[in-house]
Amino acid sequence: MRGGRNLKIRLLIGVCIAAFGYFKYCSNKEINPYTGTVQSIDMTPQEEIQIGLAHAPTMAQQHGGLYPNQELQAEIDRIGLKLVQNSMAADTPYQYDFHLLRDQETINAFALPGGQIFMTYALLSRLENEDQIAGVLGHEIGHVLGKHSAERVSKSKMWQTVSMGAEVGGGMGQTVGSIGQNVLLGNGREDELESDDLGVLFMINAGYDPNEMIGVMKILKAAGGPNRVPEFQSTHPDPENRMERIRESIEKYKNEG
């Protein structure tokens, strides 16, 4: 009898912990002031900045550190700041820093919360002009304003709490926790498409040719080769799909202008 009672108590506590995590996540919904998207975020912009600054050295180290060419770094800084100063990004509390990474194998660019933005030399070396560099950096600025990393952090906290509740209630924490990890494998399709759209807007405002964003997609597609993962098996949209959406964004913002 006592064992059965203890199990019921554990189950009740586990359910309460899981419910707390879920309802806290749902109660933190807010409208992103830059995109108008409704998101669940439980941190301030200052906390986003702190997270980005804390993780920036580790991210750089994972890609071999910073690329040892001050002229190239200064060029990245100039283009990135031009995009910021000519867009709504200038009116945000974020601290934008642009980092050129030494990595000559991994074709990638990414952003941390609060404005820490990275591009590998492997990607830079394949870009054909300044407009394409602006397209990549504008896209990453879009991730910052879209608060995509902050949203994933909040979701991760929710799954950790749910996992804790499941562990207390019946030893199922590892399974539930793994669901959270699958959700958190980087930016999802909508995040990428939203950032593409914002990147186009930032390029236009800064005087760059937004059609060069399509050129970036062609480079990414070529880099993927014939064994590129089909869109339905990936968290990222297929470059062909992104090209079409980018063309739509170009028409939209040109008509608005």
Short mmCIF file of C-alpha atoms in Angstrom, two decimals:
data_model
loop_
_atom_site.label_atom_id
_atom_site.label_comp_id
_atom_site.label_asym_id
_atom_site.label_seq_id
_atom_site.Cartn_x
_atom_site.Cartn_y
_atom_site.Cartn_z
CA MET A 1 0.00 0.00 0.00
CA ARG A 2 2.74 2.41 0.98
CA GLY A 3 4.59 1.78 -2.28
CA GLY A 4 1.45 2.49 -4.29
CA ARG A 5 0.83 5.69 -2.36
CA ASN A 6 4.40 6.85 -2.92
CA LEU A 7 4.04 6.19 -6.62
CA LYS A 8 0.88 8.28 -6.76
CA ILE A 9 2.62 11.12 -4.94
CA ARG A 10 5.55 10.95 -7.33
CA LEU A 11 3.21 10.97 -10.30
CA LEU A 12 1.34 13.98 -8.91
CA ILE A 13 4.55 15.90 -8.27
CA GLY A 14 5.84 14.99 -11.73
CA VAL A 15 2.64 16.17 -13.40
CA CYS A 16 2.77 19.44 -11.45
CA ILE A 17 6.38 20.09 -12.46
CA ALA A 18 5.66 19.32 -16.10
CA ALA A 19 2.50 21.44 -16.09
CA PHE A 20 4.39 24.33 -14.50
CA GLY A 21 7.02 24.25 -17.23
CA TYR A 22 4.44 24.09 -19.99
CA PHE A 23 2.16 26.82 -18.65
CA LYS A 24 5.12 29.09 -17.89
CA TYR A 25 6.24 28.69 -21.50
CA CYS A 26 2.76 29.45 -22.83
CA SER A 27 2.32 32.46 -20.53
CA ASN A 28 5.49 34.12 -21.82
CA LYS A 29 4.03 34.85 -25.24
CA GLU A 30 4.84 38.28 -26.64
CA ILE A 31 4.77 40.07 -29.96
CA ASN A 32 8.21 40.53 -31.47
CA PRO A 33 8.50 44.32 -31.95
CA TYR A 34 10.60 43.89 -35.10
CA THR A 35 8.74 41.15 -36.95
CA GLY A 36 5.24 41.16 -35.44
CA THR A 37 5.52 37.42 -34.77
CA VAL A 38 4.02 35.99 -31.57
CA GLN A 39 6.74 34.16 -29.64
CA SER A 40 7.33 32.59 -26.22
CA ILE A 41 10.44 34.22 -24.78
CA ASP A 42 11.42 34.51 -21.13
CA MET A 43 14.49 36.74 -21.31
CA THR A 44 15.24 40.42 -21.76
CA PRO A 45 17.33 41.84 -24.63
CA GLN A 46 20.12 42.39 -22.11
CA GLU A 47 20.05 38.70 -21.22
CA GLU A 48 20.16 37.83 -24.92
CA ILE A 49 23.26 40.00 -25.28
CA GLN A 50 24.91 38.33 -22.27
CA ILE A 51 24.23 34.85 -23.68
CA GLY A 52 25.70 35.82 -27.05
CA LEU A 53 28.83 37.36 -25.55
CA ALA A 54 29.35 34.39 -23.24
CA HIS A 55 29.19 31.85 -26.07
CA ALA A 56 31.00 33.81 -28.78
CA PRO A 57 34.56 32.73 -27.81
CA THR A 58 33.57 29.06 -27.78
CA MET A 59 31.86 29.30 -31.15
CA ALA A 60 34.92 30.96 -32.64
CA GLN A 61 37.21 28.32 -31.16
CA GLN A 62 35.13 25.54 -32.71
CA HIS A 63 35.87 27.03 -36.13
CA GLY A 64 39.59 27.48 -35.63
CA GLY A 65 39.41 30.97 -34.18
CA LEU A 66 39.24 34.26 -36.06
CA TYR A 67 40.62 34.58 -39.58
CA PRO A 68 44.03 36.30 -39.33
CA ASN A 69 43.46 39.09 -41.84
CA GLN A 70 42.50 42.46 -40.41
CA GLU A 71 41.64 43.94 -43.82
CA LEU A 72 39.05 41.24 -44.51
CA GLN A 73 37.67 41.57 -41.00
CA ALA A 74 37.39 45.34 -41.42
CA GLU A 75 35.48 44.78 -44.67
CA ILE A 76 33.04 42.46 -42.94
CA ASP A 77 32.59 45.03 -40.17
CA ARG A 78 31.98 47.82 -42.68
CA ILE A 79 29.32 45.89 -44.60
CA GLY A 80 27.61 44.63 -41.45
CA LEU A 81 27.48 48.07 -39.83
CA LYS A 82 26.16 49.60 -43.06
CA LEU A 83 23.26 47.14 -42.94
CA VAL A 84 22.61 47.88 -39.26
CA GLN A 85 22.76 51.66 -39.62
CA ASN A 86 20.30 51.67 -42.53
CA SER A 87 17.68 49.42 -40.93
CA MET A 88 15.53 49.03 -37.85
CA ALA A 89 18.45 47.08 -36.37
CA ALA A 90 19.96 50.44 -35.43
CA ASP A 91 17.01 51.10 -33.10
CA THR A 92 17.43 47.87 -31.13
CA PRO A 93 19.38 47.44 -27.87
CA TYR A 94 21.52 44.70 -29.43
CA GLN A 95 25.29 44.93 -29.79
CA TYR A 96 26.23 43.86 -33.31
CA ASP A 97 29.66 42.30 -33.72
CA PHE A 98 30.75 40.56 -36.92
CA HIS A 99 33.34 37.79 -36.80
CA LEU A 100 35.19 36.22 -39.75
CA LEU A 101 36.19 32.68 -38.74
CA ARG A 102 39.33 30.85 -39.82
CA ASP A 103 37.43 27.68 -40.84
CA GLN A 104 38.17 27.02 -44.54
CA GLU A 105 36.14 23.80 -44.79
CA THR A 106 32.71 24.56 -43.33
CA ILE A 107 30.50 26.77 -45.49
CA ASN A 108 28.42 28.49 -42.86
CA ALA A 109 27.24 31.67 -41.18
CA PHE A 110 25.27 31.94 -37.96
CA ALA A 111 24.13 34.34 -35.26
CA LEU A 112 23.97 34.16 -31.48
CA PRO A 113 21.38 36.02 -29.41
CA GLY A 114 22.00 39.72 -28.96
CA GLY A 115 23.99 40.44 -32.12
CA GLN A 116 27.07 38.19 -32.28
CA ILE A 117 27.31 37.22 -35.98
CA PHE A 118 29.78 34.83 -37.60
CA MET A 119 30.84 33.88 -41.12
CA THR A 120 33.41 31.25 -42.03
CA TYR A 121 36.17 32.02 -44.49
CA ALA A 122 34.99 28.94 -46.43
CA LEU A 123 31.74 30.76 -47.18
CA LEU A 124 33.31 34.16 -47.76
CA SER A 125 35.76 32.71 -50.28
CA ARG A 126 32.84 31.47 -52.40
CA LEU A 127 30.92 34.74 -52.43
CA GLU A 128 31.36 36.78 -55.59
CA ASN A 129 30.78 40.38 -54.53
CA GLU A 130 29.97 42.76 -51.68
CA ASP A 131 26.24 42.48 -52.29
CA GLN A 132 26.35 38.74 -51.62
CA ILE A 133 28.30 39.34 -48.41
CA ALA A 134 25.60 41.83 -47.44
CA GLY A 135 22.97 39.21 -48.21
CA VAL A 136 24.57 36.71 -45.82
CA LEU A 137 25.07 39.26 -43.05
CA GLY A 138 21.58 40.71 -43.54
CA HIS A 139 20.12 37.24 -43.19
CA GLU A 140 21.99 36.72 -39.91
CA ILE A 141 20.90 40.12 -38.59
CA GLY A 142 17.40 38.90 -39.38
CA HIS A 143 17.92 35.95 -37.03
CA VAL A 144 18.91 38.35 -34.25
CA LEU A 145 15.87 40.59 -34.74
CA GLY A 146 13.70 37.53 -35.18
CA LYS A 147 14.84 36.40 -31.70
CA HIS A 148 15.10 32.87 -33.07
CA SER A 149 17.83 31.72 -30.68
CA ALA A 150 16.05 33.29 -27.70
CA GLU A 151 12.87 31.45 -28.65
CA ARG A 152 14.74 28.14 -28.82
CA VAL A 153 16.32 28.78 -25.42
CA SER A 154 12.84 29.29 -23.92
CA LYS A 155 11.60 26.14 -25.59
CA SER A 156 14.62 24.25 -24.27
CA LYS A 157 13.89 25.41 -20.72
CA MET A 158 10.31 24.23 -21.09
CA TRP A 159 11.37 20.78 -22.27
CA GLN A 160 13.92 20.53 -19.47
CA THR A 161 11.21 21.22 -16.91
CA VAL A 162 8.82 18.75 -18.55
CA SER A 163 11.62 16.19 -18.64
CA MET A 164 12.30 16.74 -14.95
CA GLY A 165 8.63 16.19 -14.20
CA ALA A 166 8.57 13.00 -16.23
CA GLU A 167 11.69 11.75 -14.45
CA VAL A 168 10.14 12.40 -11.04
CA GLY A 169 6.85 10.89 -12.06
CA GLY A 170 8.04 7.68 -13.63
CA GLY A 171 11.52 7.64 -15.07
CA MET A 172 10.55 8.85 -18.55
CA GLY A 173 12.70 11.98 -18.49
CA GLN A 174 15.27 10.80 -20.99
CA THR A 175 12.65 10.12 -23.65
CA VAL A 176 10.88 13.43 -23.18
CA GLY A 177 14.19 15.26 -23.05
CA SER A 178 15.20 13.81 -26.37
CA ILE A 179 12.10 15.34 -27.96
CA GLY A 180 13.29 18.73 -26.80
CA GLN A 181 16.71 18.17 -28.34
CA ASN A 182 15.17 17.27 -31.68
CA VAL A 183 13.19 20.51 -31.63
CA LEU A 184 16.32 22.50 -30.89
CA LEU A 185 18.55 21.41 -33.77
CA GLY A 186 19.06 24.94 -35.03
CA ASN A 187 16.82 27.34 -36.93
CA GLY A 188 13.70 25.86 -38.44
CA ARG A 189 12.34 26.48 -41.92
CA GLU A 190 10.16 29.42 -40.94
CA ASP A 191 13.07 31.03 -39.10
CA GLU A 192 15.21 30.80 -42.23
CA LEU A 193 12.49 32.16 -44.50
CA GLU A 194 11.76 35.03 -42.12
CA SER A 195 15.46 35.91 -42.00
CA ASP A 196 15.69 35.76 -45.80
CA ASP A 197 12.79 38.21 -46.00
CA LEU A 198 14.39 40.59 -43.52
CA GLY A 199 17.75 40.24 -45.26
CA VAL A 200 16.19 41.39 -48.52
CA LEU A 201 14.71 44.44 -46.78
CA PHE A 202 18.03 45.32 -45.14
CA MET A 203 19.88 44.99 -48.46
CA ILE A 204 17.45 47.31 -50.22
CA ASN A 205 17.61 49.90 -47.43
CA ALA A 206 21.43 49.86 -47.49
CA GLY A 207 21.61 50.24 -51.28
CA TYR A 208 22.58 46.66 -52.14
CA ASP A 209 21.11 44.59 -54.97
CA PRO A 210 18.73 42.10 -53.29
CA ASN A 211 18.90 39.83 -56.33
CA GLU A 212 22.37 38.86 -55.16
CA MET A 213 20.68 37.01 -52.29
CA ILE A 214 19.51 34.58 -54.97
CA GLY A 215 23.15 34.28 -56.02
CA VAL A 216 24.00 33.25 -52.45
CA MET A 217 21.35 30.53 -52.61
CA LYS A 218 22.85 29.23 -55.86
CA ILE A 219 26.26 29.04 -54.19
CA LEU A 220 24.79 27.14 -51.23
CA LYS A 221 22.99 24.79 -53.58
CA ALA A 222 26.18 24.09 -55.54
CA ALA A 223 28.11 23.54 -52.31
CA GLY A 224 25.57 20.94 -51.23
CA GLY A 225 26.25 18.86 -54.33
CA PRO A 226 24.07 16.12 -55.79
CA ASN A 227 23.67 14.42 -52.39
CA ARG A 228 22.04 17.41 -50.76
CA VAL A 229 19.36 16.40 -48.24
CA PRO A 230 15.82 16.85 -49.65
CA GLU A 231 13.83 19.67 -48.08
CA PHE A 232 11.31 17.43 -46.35
CA GLN A 233 14.16 15.68 -44.51
CA SER A 234 15.83 18.89 -43.37
CA THR A 235 15.04 21.63 -40.91
CA HIS A 236 16.18 24.18 -43.52
CA PRO A 237 14.23 25.09 -46.67
CA ASP A 238 15.60 23.85 -49.95
CA PRO A 239 17.63 26.58 -51.72
CA GLU A 240 15.24 26.42 -54.69
CA ASN A 241 12.31 27.14 -52.38
CA ARG A 242 14.25 29.95 -50.72
CA MET A 243 15.02 31.51 -54.11
CA GLU A 244 11.34 31.67 -54.94
CA ARG A 245 10.47 33.23 -51.59
CA ILE A 246 13.33 35.73 -51.94
CA ARG A 247 11.98 36.79 -55.34
CA GLU A 248 8.59 37.35 -53.68
CA SER A 249 10.20 39.46 -50.95
CA ILE A 250 12.05 41.57 -53.52
CA GLU A 251 8.80 42.33 -55.35
CA LYS A 252 7.00 43.06 -52.08
CA TYR A 253 9.50 45.59 -50.80
CA LYS A 254 10.06 47.23 -54.17
CA ASN A 255 6.29 47.75 -54.48
CA GLU A 256 6.18 49.17 -50.96
CA GLY A 257 8.94 51.60 -51.88
#
